Short mmCIF file of C-alpha atoms in Angstrom, two decimals:
data_model
loop_
_atom_site.label_atom_id
_atom_site.label_comp_id
_atom_site.label_asym_id
_atom_site.label_seq_id
_atom_site.Cartn_x
_atom_site.Cartn_y
_atom_site.Cartn_z
CA MET K 23 85.72 71.28 -70.39
CA PHE K 24 82.55 71.46 -72.44
CA LYS K 25 81.04 68.80 -70.06
CA ASN K 26 81.63 71.07 -67.05
CA GLU K 27 80.30 74.07 -68.80
CA ILE K 28 77.08 72.37 -70.09
CA LYS K 29 76.56 71.02 -66.52
CA SER K 30 76.90 74.41 -65.09
CA LEU K 31 74.51 75.78 -67.83
CA PHE K 32 71.82 73.52 -66.54
CA ARG K 33 72.41 74.25 -62.90
CA ASN K 34 71.60 77.94 -63.60
CA LYS K 35 68.10 78.84 -62.58
CA SER K 36 67.50 81.47 -65.13
CA ASN K 37 68.59 79.09 -67.94
CA LYS K 38 65.95 76.58 -66.70
CA ILE K 39 63.27 79.36 -67.06
CA TYR K 40 64.65 80.09 -70.50
CA ILE K 41 64.26 76.53 -71.59
CA ILE K 42 60.54 76.64 -70.50
CA VAL K 43 60.10 80.04 -72.48
CA PHE K 44 61.65 78.28 -75.52
CA ILE K 45 59.44 75.26 -75.13
CA PHE K 46 56.32 77.52 -75.42
CA LEU K 47 57.98 79.66 -78.10
CA PHE K 48 58.77 76.70 -80.20
CA LEU K 49 55.32 75.17 -79.85
CA ILE K 50 53.69 78.58 -80.81
CA LEU K 51 56.24 79.03 -83.67
CA ASN K 52 55.50 75.36 -84.92
CA LEU K 53 51.80 75.95 -84.71
CA SER K 54 51.87 79.37 -86.41
CA LEU K 55 54.09 78.17 -89.25
CA ASN K 56 51.58 75.41 -89.81
CA LEU K 57 48.52 77.67 -89.32
CA ASN K 58 47.31 77.24 -92.90
CA ILE K 59 47.59 73.56 -92.72
CA ILE K 60 45.68 73.53 -89.50
CA ILE K 61 42.93 75.62 -91.03
CA ASP K 62 42.79 73.47 -94.08
CA ASN K 63 42.41 70.36 -92.01
CA TYR K 64 39.63 71.96 -90.19
CA TYR K 65 37.79 73.06 -93.36
CA ASP K 66 38.38 69.76 -95.04
CA ASP K 67 36.54 68.21 -92.39
CA LYS K 68 33.84 70.63 -92.45
CA MET K 69 33.54 70.28 -96.26
CA GLN K 70 33.44 66.50 -96.03
CA LYS K 71 30.44 66.78 -93.76
CA GLU K 72 28.75 69.25 -96.08
CA LEU K 73 29.43 66.90 -98.97
CA GLU K 74 27.80 64.13 -97.17
CA LYS K 75 24.73 66.31 -96.55
CA ALA K 76 24.71 67.32 -100.29
CA ILE K 77 24.73 63.64 -101.34
CA GLU K 78 22.01 62.72 -98.99
CA SER K 79 19.86 65.81 -100.14
CA SER K 80 20.52 64.90 -103.85
CA LYS K 81 19.14 61.55 -103.39
CA ASN K 82 15.86 62.98 -102.23
CA GLN K 83 15.54 65.93 -104.56
CA ASP K 84 15.29 65.43 -108.24
CA THR K 85 13.59 68.62 -109.34
CA ALA K 86 16.70 70.12 -111.27
CA PHE K 87 17.33 67.08 -113.50
CA SER K 88 15.25 64.66 -115.45
CA GLU K 89 14.52 61.33 -113.83
CA ASP K 90 17.34 59.60 -115.76
CA MET K 91 19.91 62.28 -114.97
CA SER K 92 18.88 62.35 -111.44
CA GLU K 93 19.34 58.54 -111.17
CA LEU K 94 22.62 58.85 -112.86
CA MET K 95 23.88 61.63 -110.50
CA LYS K 96 22.75 59.58 -107.48
CA GLU K 97 24.63 56.66 -108.88
CA TYR K 98 27.75 58.74 -109.40
CA LEU K 99 27.50 60.50 -106.09
CA THR K 100 27.18 57.16 -104.40
CA TYR K 101 30.07 55.81 -106.33
CA ALA K 102 32.06 58.86 -105.89
CA LYS K 103 31.56 58.57 -102.13
CA LYS K 104 32.45 54.92 -102.15
CA ILE K 105 35.56 54.91 -104.19
CA ASN K 106 38.99 55.09 -102.61
CA ILE K 107 40.87 57.81 -104.59
CA GLU K 108 44.11 56.13 -103.70
CA GLU K 109 43.22 53.09 -105.77
CA ILE K 110 42.99 54.26 -109.20
CA ASP K 111 42.27 50.80 -110.68
CA ARG K 112 38.89 50.79 -109.07
CA MET K 113 38.01 53.69 -111.13
CA VAL K 114 37.54 51.30 -114.18
CA ARG K 115 34.62 49.58 -112.33
CA THR K 116 31.00 50.67 -112.20
CA SER K 117 29.26 51.07 -109.06
CA ASN K 118 27.37 47.70 -109.56
CA GLY K 119 30.70 45.92 -109.94
CA LYS K 120 30.76 45.49 -113.86
CA GLU K 121 34.00 46.24 -115.45
CA LEU K 122 34.19 48.97 -118.04
CA THR K 123 34.88 47.64 -121.52
CA GLU K 124 38.32 48.21 -122.86
CA GLU K 125 36.86 50.73 -125.30
CA GLN K 126 35.30 52.67 -122.37
CA GLN K 127 38.54 52.57 -120.42
CA GLN K 128 40.52 53.73 -123.43
CA LYS K 129 38.03 56.53 -123.84
CA ILE K 130 38.48 57.82 -120.24
CA GLN K 131 42.30 57.68 -120.84
CA ASN K 132 42.03 59.76 -123.99
CA MET K 133 39.94 62.44 -122.63
CA GLN K 134 42.08 65.40 -123.67
CA HIS K 135 40.68 68.11 -121.58
CA VAL K 136 40.82 66.04 -118.50
CA GLU K 137 44.42 65.33 -118.97
CA SER K 138 45.09 69.05 -119.49
CA ILE K 139 43.51 69.67 -116.16
CA GLU K 140 45.69 66.95 -114.61
CA ARG K 141 48.58 69.01 -115.32
CA ASN K 142 47.28 71.95 -113.33
CA VAL K 143 45.65 69.95 -110.53
CA GLU K 144 47.21 67.11 -108.69
CA LYS K 145 44.61 64.48 -109.15
CA ILE K 146 41.33 64.42 -111.02
CA TYR K 147 39.30 61.31 -111.55
CA THR K 148 36.59 60.89 -114.19
CA ILE K 149 33.77 58.54 -114.62
CA GLU K 150 32.07 58.30 -117.96
CA GLY K 151 28.40 57.67 -117.98
CA LEU K 152 27.25 54.31 -118.85
CA SER K 153 23.86 55.36 -120.24
CA ASP K 154 22.83 57.55 -123.05
CA TRP K 155 23.79 60.54 -121.13
CA THR K 156 27.37 61.35 -120.98
CA VAL K 157 28.25 62.75 -117.57
CA TYR K 158 31.69 63.38 -116.32
CA TYR K 159 31.94 63.34 -112.69
CA ILE K 160 35.16 64.98 -111.80
CA LEU K 161 36.52 64.28 -108.35
CA VAL K 162 39.02 66.93 -107.50
CA ASP K 163 41.70 66.04 -104.96
CA SER K 164 40.88 68.92 -102.87
CA TRP K 165 37.69 71.17 -102.73
CA LYS K 166 39.96 74.10 -102.75
CA ASN K 167 40.93 73.33 -106.31
CA CYS K 168 37.25 73.21 -107.50
CA ASP K 169 37.38 76.85 -108.66
CA ASP K 170 40.45 76.19 -110.75
CA VAL K 171 38.88 73.31 -112.45
CA GLN K 172 35.60 75.03 -113.04
CA ASN K 173 37.36 78.04 -114.59
CA TYR K 174 39.30 75.76 -116.76
CA LEU K 175 36.19 73.80 -117.95
CA ASP K 176 34.51 77.24 -118.57
CA SER K 177 37.42 78.34 -120.62
CA ILE K 178 37.19 75.21 -122.94
CA GLY K 179 33.46 75.67 -123.27
CA ILE K 180 32.26 72.89 -120.97
CA SER K 181 29.65 73.85 -118.36
CA SER K 182 30.12 72.60 -114.96
CA TYR K 183 28.29 72.50 -111.74
CA VAL K 184 30.14 72.44 -108.37
CA ASN K 185 28.36 70.16 -106.04
CA TRP K 186 29.10 71.63 -102.71
CA GLY K 187 25.36 72.49 -101.93
CA THR K 188 25.21 74.89 -98.88
CA SER K 189 28.83 75.01 -98.41
CA ALA K 190 29.50 78.09 -100.50
CA GLU K 191 29.44 80.09 -97.34
CA ILE K 192 32.11 77.87 -95.84
CA VAL K 193 34.38 78.43 -98.89
CA GLU K 194 33.98 82.18 -98.48
CA ASN K 195 34.87 81.99 -94.81
CA TYR K 196 37.71 79.76 -95.62
CA GLU K 197 39.24 82.28 -97.88
CA LYS K 198 38.77 85.22 -95.32
CA ILE K 199 40.22 83.00 -92.42
CA ASN K 200 43.09 81.88 -94.56
CA ASN K 201 44.01 85.36 -95.40
CA LEU K 202 43.84 86.28 -91.71
CA ALA K 203 45.95 83.33 -90.88
CA ASN K 204 48.68 84.46 -93.13
CA ILE K 205 48.86 87.88 -91.24
CA ILE K 206 48.60 86.05 -87.86
CA LYS K 207 51.31 83.52 -88.93
CA TYR K 208 53.91 86.17 -89.96
CA THR K 209 53.06 88.36 -87.04
CA ILE K 210 53.65 85.42 -84.59
CA CYS K 211 56.73 84.43 -86.50
CA GLY K 212 58.15 88.00 -86.17
CA ILE K 213 57.22 88.19 -82.51
CA SER K 214 58.70 84.72 -81.80
CA LEU K 215 61.88 85.81 -83.47
CA LEU K 216 62.17 88.89 -81.51
CA VAL K 217 61.44 87.08 -78.13
CA LEU K 218 64.03 84.38 -79.13
CA PHE K 219 66.59 87.07 -79.92
CA VAL K 220 66.01 88.95 -76.62
CA CYS K 221 66.18 85.60 -74.67
CA CYS K 222 69.48 84.53 -76.40
CA ASN K 223 70.93 87.94 -75.70
CA ASN K 224 70.16 87.58 -72.04
CA ILE K 225 71.47 84.26 -71.72
CA ILE K 226 74.73 85.45 -73.21
CA LYS K 227 74.73 88.45 -70.77
CA ASN K 228 74.29 86.02 -67.81
CA GLU K 229 77.24 84.05 -68.94
CA LYS K 230 79.37 87.14 -69.56
CA GLU K 231 80.83 87.11 -66.09
CA ASN K 232 82.02 83.45 -66.57
CA ALA K 233 83.16 84.39 -70.03
CA LYS K 234 85.38 87.17 -68.60
CA LEU K 235 86.76 84.74 -66.05
CA LEU K 236 87.73 82.37 -68.82
CA ASN K 237 89.52 85.23 -70.60
CA VAL K 238 91.44 85.99 -67.42
CA PHE K 239 92.40 82.29 -67.24
CA GLY K 240 93.74 82.60 -70.77
CA TYR K 241 90.96 81.39 -72.98
CA LYS K 242 91.09 83.09 -76.39
CA GLU K 243 88.09 85.09 -77.41
CA ARG K 244 87.20 82.86 -80.32
CA LYS K 245 87.24 79.86 -78.01
CA ILE K 246 84.99 81.62 -75.54
CA LYS K 247 82.60 82.40 -78.23
CA ASN K 248 82.44 78.76 -79.28
CA ILE K 249 81.66 77.74 -75.64
CA LEU K 250 78.82 80.31 -75.62
CA PHE K 251 77.58 79.14 -79.04
CA ILE K 252 77.45 75.59 -77.83
CA GLN K 253 75.68 76.61 -74.63
CA LEU K 254 73.18 78.80 -76.56
CA LEU K 255 72.60 76.05 -79.09
CA THR K 256 72.10 73.47 -76.29
CA ILE K 257 69.38 75.52 -74.62
CA LEU K 258 67.65 76.40 -77.89
CA PHE K 259 67.81 72.83 -79.16
CA LEU K 260 66.37 71.43 -75.94
CA GLY K 261 63.65 74.03 -76.00
CA ALA K 262 62.89 73.18 -79.64
CA CYS K 263 62.78 69.36 -79.00
CA LEU K 264 60.57 69.72 -75.95
CA GLY K 265 58.31 72.19 -77.84
CA TYR K 266 57.92 69.63 -80.57
CA LEU K 267 57.16 66.88 -77.96
CA VAL K 268 54.54 68.97 -76.37
CA SER K 269 52.86 69.55 -79.73
CA GLN K 270 52.92 65.74 -80.13
CA VAL K 271 51.40 65.22 -76.61
CA LEU K 272 48.73 67.79 -77.39
CA THR K 273 47.89 65.96 -80.57
CA PHE K 274 47.23 62.85 -78.60
CA ALA K 275 45.56 64.79 -75.90
CA GLY K 276 42.67 65.37 -78.20
CA SER K 277 43.20 68.72 -80.08
CA TYR K 278 42.92 66.64 -83.21
CA TYR K 279 41.80 69.40 -85.57
CA LEU K 280 44.26 71.94 -84.19
CA LEU K 281 47.38 69.67 -84.51
CA LYS K 282 46.53 67.01 -86.98
CA THR K 283 49.12 67.81 -89.54
CA SER K 284 51.20 70.51 -87.86
CA ILE K 285 53.93 68.42 -86.52
CA ASN K 286 55.62 66.63 -89.28
CA VAL K 287 59.44 66.86 -88.41
CA PHE K 288 60.56 66.82 -91.98
CA ASN K 289 58.31 69.61 -93.19
CA ILE K 290 59.93 72.78 -94.59
CA TYR K 291 58.72 74.85 -91.58
CA ASN K 292 60.55 72.70 -89.04
CA ILE K 293 63.62 72.83 -91.26
CA ILE K 294 63.34 76.58 -91.27
CA ILE K 295 63.17 76.62 -87.40
CA LEU K 296 66.26 74.38 -87.28
CA VAL K 297 68.20 76.62 -89.52
CA MET K 298 67.02 79.60 -87.53
CA MET K 299 68.12 77.99 -84.33
CA ILE K 300 71.75 77.66 -85.64
CA LEU K 301 71.78 81.21 -87.36
CA LEU K 302 70.50 83.13 -84.32
CA PRO K 303 73.34 82.29 -81.82
CA ILE K 304 75.81 82.80 -84.65
CA PHE K 305 74.35 86.24 -85.29
CA ILE K 306 74.33 87.16 -81.63
CA LEU K 307 77.90 85.95 -81.15
CA THR K 308 79.19 87.75 -84.33
CA ARG K 309 78.16 91.09 -82.89
CA LYS K 310 80.90 92.97 -81.12
CA PHE K 311 80.93 92.00 -77.50
CA ASN K 312 83.35 92.70 -74.86
CA ILE K 313 84.62 89.85 -72.67
CA GLU K 314 87.91 91.38 -71.68
CA TYR K 315 88.53 91.83 -68.08
CA LYS K 316 89.74 95.50 -68.09
CA SER K 317 89.58 98.40 -65.69
CA ARG K 318 86.31 100.29 -65.99
CA ARG K 319 88.05 103.59 -65.98
CA ARG K 320 88.47 105.36 -69.38
CA LYS K 321 91.88 104.58 -70.69
CA LEU K 322 94.07 107.03 -72.80
CA MET G 7 116.66 87.04 -64.28
CA SER G 8 113.72 88.77 -62.75
CA GLU G 9 110.35 87.01 -63.01
CA ILE G 10 108.61 90.45 -63.78
CA GLU G 11 110.42 93.63 -64.86
CA ILE G 12 108.86 97.04 -65.46
CA VAL G 13 110.86 99.57 -67.42
CA ASN G 14 109.58 103.27 -67.47
CA GLY G 15 105.96 102.21 -66.98
CA GLU G 16 103.42 104.99 -67.21
CA LYS G 17 99.60 104.95 -67.04
CA GLU G 18 97.11 107.74 -67.45
CA TYR G 19 93.29 108.25 -67.00
CA ILE G 20 90.85 110.79 -67.84
CA LYS G 21 88.68 111.63 -64.93
CA ASN G 22 86.13 114.69 -65.27
CA LYS G 23 87.99 115.85 -68.58
CA GLU G 24 91.22 115.94 -66.52
CA LYS G 25 94.18 113.74 -67.33
CA ILE G 26 95.44 111.94 -64.28
CA LYS G 27 98.76 110.24 -64.24
CA ILE G 28 98.12 107.26 -62.10
CA LEU G 29 101.56 105.58 -62.47
CA LYS G 30 104.67 107.53 -63.17
CA ASN G 31 107.88 106.33 -64.70
CA LEU G 32 107.97 103.01 -62.94
CA ASN G 33 111.12 100.88 -62.87
CA LEU G 34 110.60 97.69 -60.87
CA LYS G 35 111.63 94.12 -60.63
CA PHE G 36 109.82 91.17 -59.08
CA GLU G 37 111.45 87.89 -58.15
CA LYS G 38 110.43 84.38 -57.35
CA GLY G 39 110.46 83.29 -53.82
CA LYS G 40 109.14 86.71 -52.51
CA LEU G 41 105.94 88.00 -51.34
CA TYR G 42 105.20 91.56 -52.60
CA ALA G 43 102.61 93.71 -50.86
CA ILE G 44 101.22 96.61 -52.89
CA MET G 45 99.60 99.20 -50.56
CA GLY G 46 98.09 102.57 -51.03
CA GLU G 47 94.91 104.59 -50.73
CA SER G 48 91.83 103.83 -52.60
CA GLY G 49 91.99 105.03 -56.28
CA SER G 50 95.91 105.18 -55.99
CA GLY G 51 96.15 102.68 -58.90
CA LYS G 52 96.93 99.44 -57.03
CA THR G 53 94.51 97.38 -59.00
CA THR G 54 95.40 98.93 -62.22
CA PHE G 55 98.95 98.21 -61.54
CA LEU G 56 98.22 94.52 -60.74
CA ASN G 57 96.07 94.29 -63.94
CA ILE G 58 98.88 95.52 -65.89
CA ILE G 59 101.31 92.93 -64.46
CA GLY G 60 98.55 90.25 -65.11
CA THR G 61 98.49 91.50 -68.78
CA LEU G 62 94.78 92.43 -68.38
CA ASP G 63 95.74 96.16 -69.02
CA ASP G 64 98.55 98.03 -70.63
CA PHE G 65 100.82 100.78 -69.73
CA LYS G 66 100.49 103.95 -71.86
CA SER G 67 104.11 103.85 -72.18
CA GLY G 68 107.03 101.62 -71.12
CA LYS G 69 107.79 97.98 -71.10
CA LEU G 70 106.48 95.07 -69.06
CA LEU G 71 108.83 91.89 -69.24
CA ILE G 72 107.86 88.53 -67.99
CA GLU G 73 110.77 86.19 -67.85
CA GLY G 74 112.73 88.64 -69.87
CA LYS G 75 110.19 88.70 -72.70
CA ASP G 76 108.59 92.09 -73.65
CA ILE G 77 104.85 91.38 -73.66
CA SER G 78 103.85 95.07 -74.09
CA ASN G 79 103.21 94.76 -77.79
CA LEU G 80 101.88 91.27 -77.96
CA LYS G 81 98.49 90.45 -79.32
CA GLU G 82 95.58 89.76 -77.07
CA ASP G 83 95.65 85.91 -77.79
CA GLU G 84 99.34 85.75 -77.00
CA LYS G 85 98.85 87.63 -73.74
CA ALA G 86 95.98 85.09 -72.96
CA ASN G 87 98.53 82.28 -73.51
CA ILE G 88 100.94 83.83 -70.97
CA ARG G 89 98.02 84.38 -68.41
CA MET G 90 97.25 80.63 -68.77
CA ARG G 91 100.64 79.30 -68.36
CA LYS G 92 102.44 81.75 -66.11
CA ILE G 93 99.90 83.78 -63.97
CA GLY G 94 97.39 82.62 -61.27
CA PHE G 95 94.79 85.19 -60.24
CA ILE G 96 93.00 85.67 -56.87
CA PHE G 97 90.18 88.21 -56.59
CA GLN G 98 88.41 90.09 -53.71
CA GLU G 99 85.05 88.74 -54.99
CA PHE G 100 86.45 85.23 -55.35
CA TYR G 101 84.80 84.89 -59.03
CA LEU G 102 84.05 81.37 -58.66
CA ASN G 103 81.52 79.98 -61.12
CA PRO G 104 78.42 79.72 -58.80
CA ASN G 105 77.01 76.86 -60.96
CA MET G 106 80.21 74.74 -60.73
CA THR G 107 81.16 72.56 -57.62
CA VAL G 108 84.54 73.18 -55.80
CA GLU G 109 86.39 70.60 -57.85
CA GLU G 110 84.87 71.75 -61.26
CA ASN G 111 85.96 75.41 -60.38
CA ILE G 112 89.49 74.15 -59.84
CA GLU G 113 89.56 71.93 -62.80
CA GLN G 114 88.43 74.76 -65.15
CA PRO G 115 91.92 76.40 -65.72
CA MET G 116 93.49 72.96 -66.30
CA TYR G 117 90.89 72.25 -69.05
CA ILE G 118 91.67 75.54 -70.57
CA ASN G 119 95.42 74.81 -70.51
CA ASN G 120 94.87 71.63 -72.44
CA GLN G 121 98.30 70.14 -71.14
CA TYR G 122 96.84 67.63 -68.85
CA ASP G 123 94.80 64.47 -69.48
CA LYS G 124 91.67 63.80 -67.56
CA GLU G 125 93.31 61.67 -64.89
CA MET G 126 96.09 64.13 -64.26
CA ILE G 127 93.46 66.94 -63.93
CA LYS G 128 91.53 64.76 -61.31
CA ASN G 129 94.71 64.02 -59.39
CA ARG G 130 95.94 67.54 -59.34
CA THR G 131 92.50 68.86 -58.26
CA ASN G 132 92.42 66.38 -55.43
CA GLU G 133 95.94 67.44 -54.51
CA LEU G 134 95.05 71.09 -54.55
CA ILE G 135 91.76 70.62 -52.61
CA GLU G 136 93.80 68.77 -49.95
CA THR G 137 96.35 71.55 -49.77
CA VAL G 138 93.69 74.24 -49.04
CA GLY G 139 92.05 71.86 -46.67
CA LEU G 140 88.79 71.44 -48.41
CA SER G 141 88.49 67.68 -49.06
CA HIS G 142 85.24 67.54 -47.27
CA ARG G 143 83.82 70.24 -49.53
CA LYS G 144 84.81 69.15 -52.99
CA LYS G 145 81.24 68.41 -54.21
CA HIS G 146 79.81 71.58 -52.71
CA PHE G 147 78.79 74.77 -54.71
CA PRO G 148 80.41 78.21 -53.82
CA ARG G 149 77.09 79.34 -52.16
CA GLU G 150 77.43 76.50 -49.65
CA LEU G 151 80.81 77.70 -48.56
CA SER G 152 81.95 80.42 -46.22
CA GLY G 153 83.89 83.45 -47.56
CA GLY G 154 87.17 82.11 -46.24
CA GLU G 155 86.49 78.60 -47.84
CA GLN G 156 85.51 80.38 -51.20
CA GLN G 157 88.85 82.21 -51.21
CA ARG G 158 90.68 79.00 -50.55
CA VAL G 159 88.99 77.44 -53.62
CA ALA G 160 90.04 80.65 -55.52
CA ILE G 161 93.60 80.10 -54.38
CA ALA G 162 93.53 76.40 -55.28
CA ARG G 163 92.26 77.44 -58.72
CA ALA G 164 94.93 80.06 -59.14
CA LEU G 165 97.52 77.29 -58.52
CA ALA G 166 95.96 74.70 -60.84
CA ASN G 167 98.31 75.43 -63.83
CA LYS G 168 101.49 75.61 -61.55
CA PRO G 169 101.99 79.28 -62.34
CA ASP G 170 105.16 81.12 -61.27
CA ILE G 171 103.40 84.30 -60.64
CA ILE G 172 100.49 84.58 -58.19
CA LEU G 173 98.49 87.95 -58.36
CA ALA G 174 96.04 88.63 -55.49
CA ASP G 175 93.78 91.67 -55.58
CA GLU G 176 92.55 92.36 -52.08
CA PRO G 177 92.25 88.71 -51.33
CA THR G 178 91.00 89.35 -47.69
CA GLY G 179 88.83 92.34 -48.46
CA ASN G 180 85.61 90.20 -47.89
CA LEU G 181 86.96 88.10 -44.99
CA ASP G 182 87.13 88.24 -41.21
CA LYS G 183 90.28 88.52 -39.31
CA GLU G 184 90.75 84.79 -38.64
CA ASN G 185 90.33 84.12 -42.39
CA GLU G 186 92.63 86.89 -43.31
CA THR G 187 95.42 85.32 -41.41
CA LYS G 188 94.81 82.01 -42.91
CA ILE G 189 94.83 83.39 -46.49
CA PHE G 190 97.95 85.45 -45.77
CA GLU G 191 99.76 82.43 -44.34
CA MET G 192 98.81 80.53 -47.42
CA LEU G 193 100.20 83.16 -49.69
CA LYS G 194 103.37 83.26 -47.67
CA ILE G 195 103.91 79.51 -48.09
CA LEU G 196 103.38 79.85 -51.76
CA SER G 197 106.12 82.52 -52.03
CA GLN G 198 108.42 80.28 -49.97
CA ASN G 199 107.65 77.59 -52.59
CA ASN G 200 109.57 79.64 -55.15
CA LYS G 201 106.62 81.64 -56.52
CA CYS G 202 106.52 85.33 -57.17
CA VAL G 203 103.34 86.50 -55.09
CA ILE G 204 102.12 89.88 -55.43
CA VAL G 205 99.28 91.00 -53.17
CA VAL G 206 97.30 94.21 -53.37
CA SER G 207 95.81 94.83 -49.93
CA HIS G 208 94.43 97.68 -47.71
CA SER G 209 95.09 95.49 -44.63
CA SER G 210 98.20 96.62 -42.73
CA LYS G 211 98.51 92.95 -41.44
CA ILE G 212 100.22 92.02 -44.98
CA GLU G 213 103.24 93.83 -43.90
CA GLN G 214 103.91 90.98 -41.33
CA TYR G 215 104.10 88.52 -44.17
CA ALA G 216 105.53 90.59 -47.11
CA ASP G 217 109.16 90.48 -48.09
CA VAL G 218 108.78 93.64 -49.90
CA VAL G 219 106.13 96.40 -49.46
CA LEU G 220 105.30 98.74 -52.34
CA LYS G 221 103.40 101.80 -51.49
CA ILE G 222 101.76 103.79 -54.22
CA LYS G 223 101.45 107.43 -53.60
CA GLU G 224 100.49 109.99 -56.32
CA GLY G 225 101.64 107.72 -59.06
CA ASN G 226 105.04 107.00 -57.56
CA ILE G 227 106.03 103.74 -55.81
CA GLU G 228 107.91 103.74 -52.48
CA ILE G 229 109.77 100.43 -51.99
CA ASN G 230 110.39 99.07 -48.56
CA GLU G 231 112.27 95.73 -48.30
CA ILE G 232 111.55 93.96 -44.98
CA SER G 233 114.43 92.04 -43.78
#
């Protein structure tokens, strides 16, 4: 029975149009829900470039520091640039390949304030100076956490310098755009939900004549609603899957920044979309809706 | 025992704030093996009467008995069950699912009935398609058929669950004379095969095929048995 019903569903021209609408809707919904991540990726990339510029310029300018300090900074900047933060064991080596002494390694591990920061920030790596100067170069996992780390260091009386050179403007822009993205995200989510609701309602309306016929043939109302639920879910699910696929294709097609991380199937946003997909038809079908084949005239 | 029995059936409507008694104190019996023609002017209550017999509407007062069982006070789900097993419907507008083929349309009530397995449904469908002479059209969609062919599909669909009662509401209303004759002949054959066939029609031609003609006039029914 369901097989014939589903077949007839896909033969309906208007349902084909709704599937296309849902593809775009789910693509937009997926992108908007991941808008902050998309923006983060874009700015991460931009900041990376700025950092590279800063490192380059710090190699050439030594006016702010003494010669030794400048050398050390260069060494650490170069070192920080080289290290792979995924490989923590490399942190115990110096830039010229010499291993730190056990005492030095122990000292790094015992840095109380750094440990405290570690609880607040996901990853912080430290390098202790190997000369008379003691410099802590703190690599924060994300430039967005620099403010927090700096505030923390301020609060425990350690002065710090955020090395992002000319990128302060970018940080300011990032905050503005991120706030705007939040507004856009929730607006798009609202509009998408509304469009989704209207489309689902129309699909049900289109199927109403057939539902009335099923009622004449003796199908109980609950069973008819089950059929409509499965039909609606099929269209929604197909639209969502194809929408997801289109976003994948777009990623490979070159919109690298835009879709870089927005299409992780198992992220919380996609789970929200999935739950919403199931809840929406249930909500539409639980509303009172007449499928009885009755005379249009008013009864007494 | 009569297939259908109506005891003191009454039906009222409100039209322009005025109560209109459309069916007055009806006492009727319908039997198997006969073709009943219900005639009357537009708005006389023919379709309402047919809908009540088909359990799609209710009398305001009175009883409707199908195979001796009073169904007036049954719940909607129980009425749906009776419709599924005992009644076949044929409509003026055919009401075929436009997105299903001829055979899928005929299969539909059998899947709903849930009493046949897949193979039985296939066999019964082929048998019905052959009966209405549409074997060459079974993979076609309703839009690819003529009005007469569509109505023949609707008849096959009405017969799918082997009902004892066939209710036809203006089955030839959208058809030409030639197809009208074919459809009436088919309905006559059904009644001769021990079915209770009740046809609402404007066409006077039905009187040639009917065993009993019921004329609704101002809420009353005038019965005319044709020998």
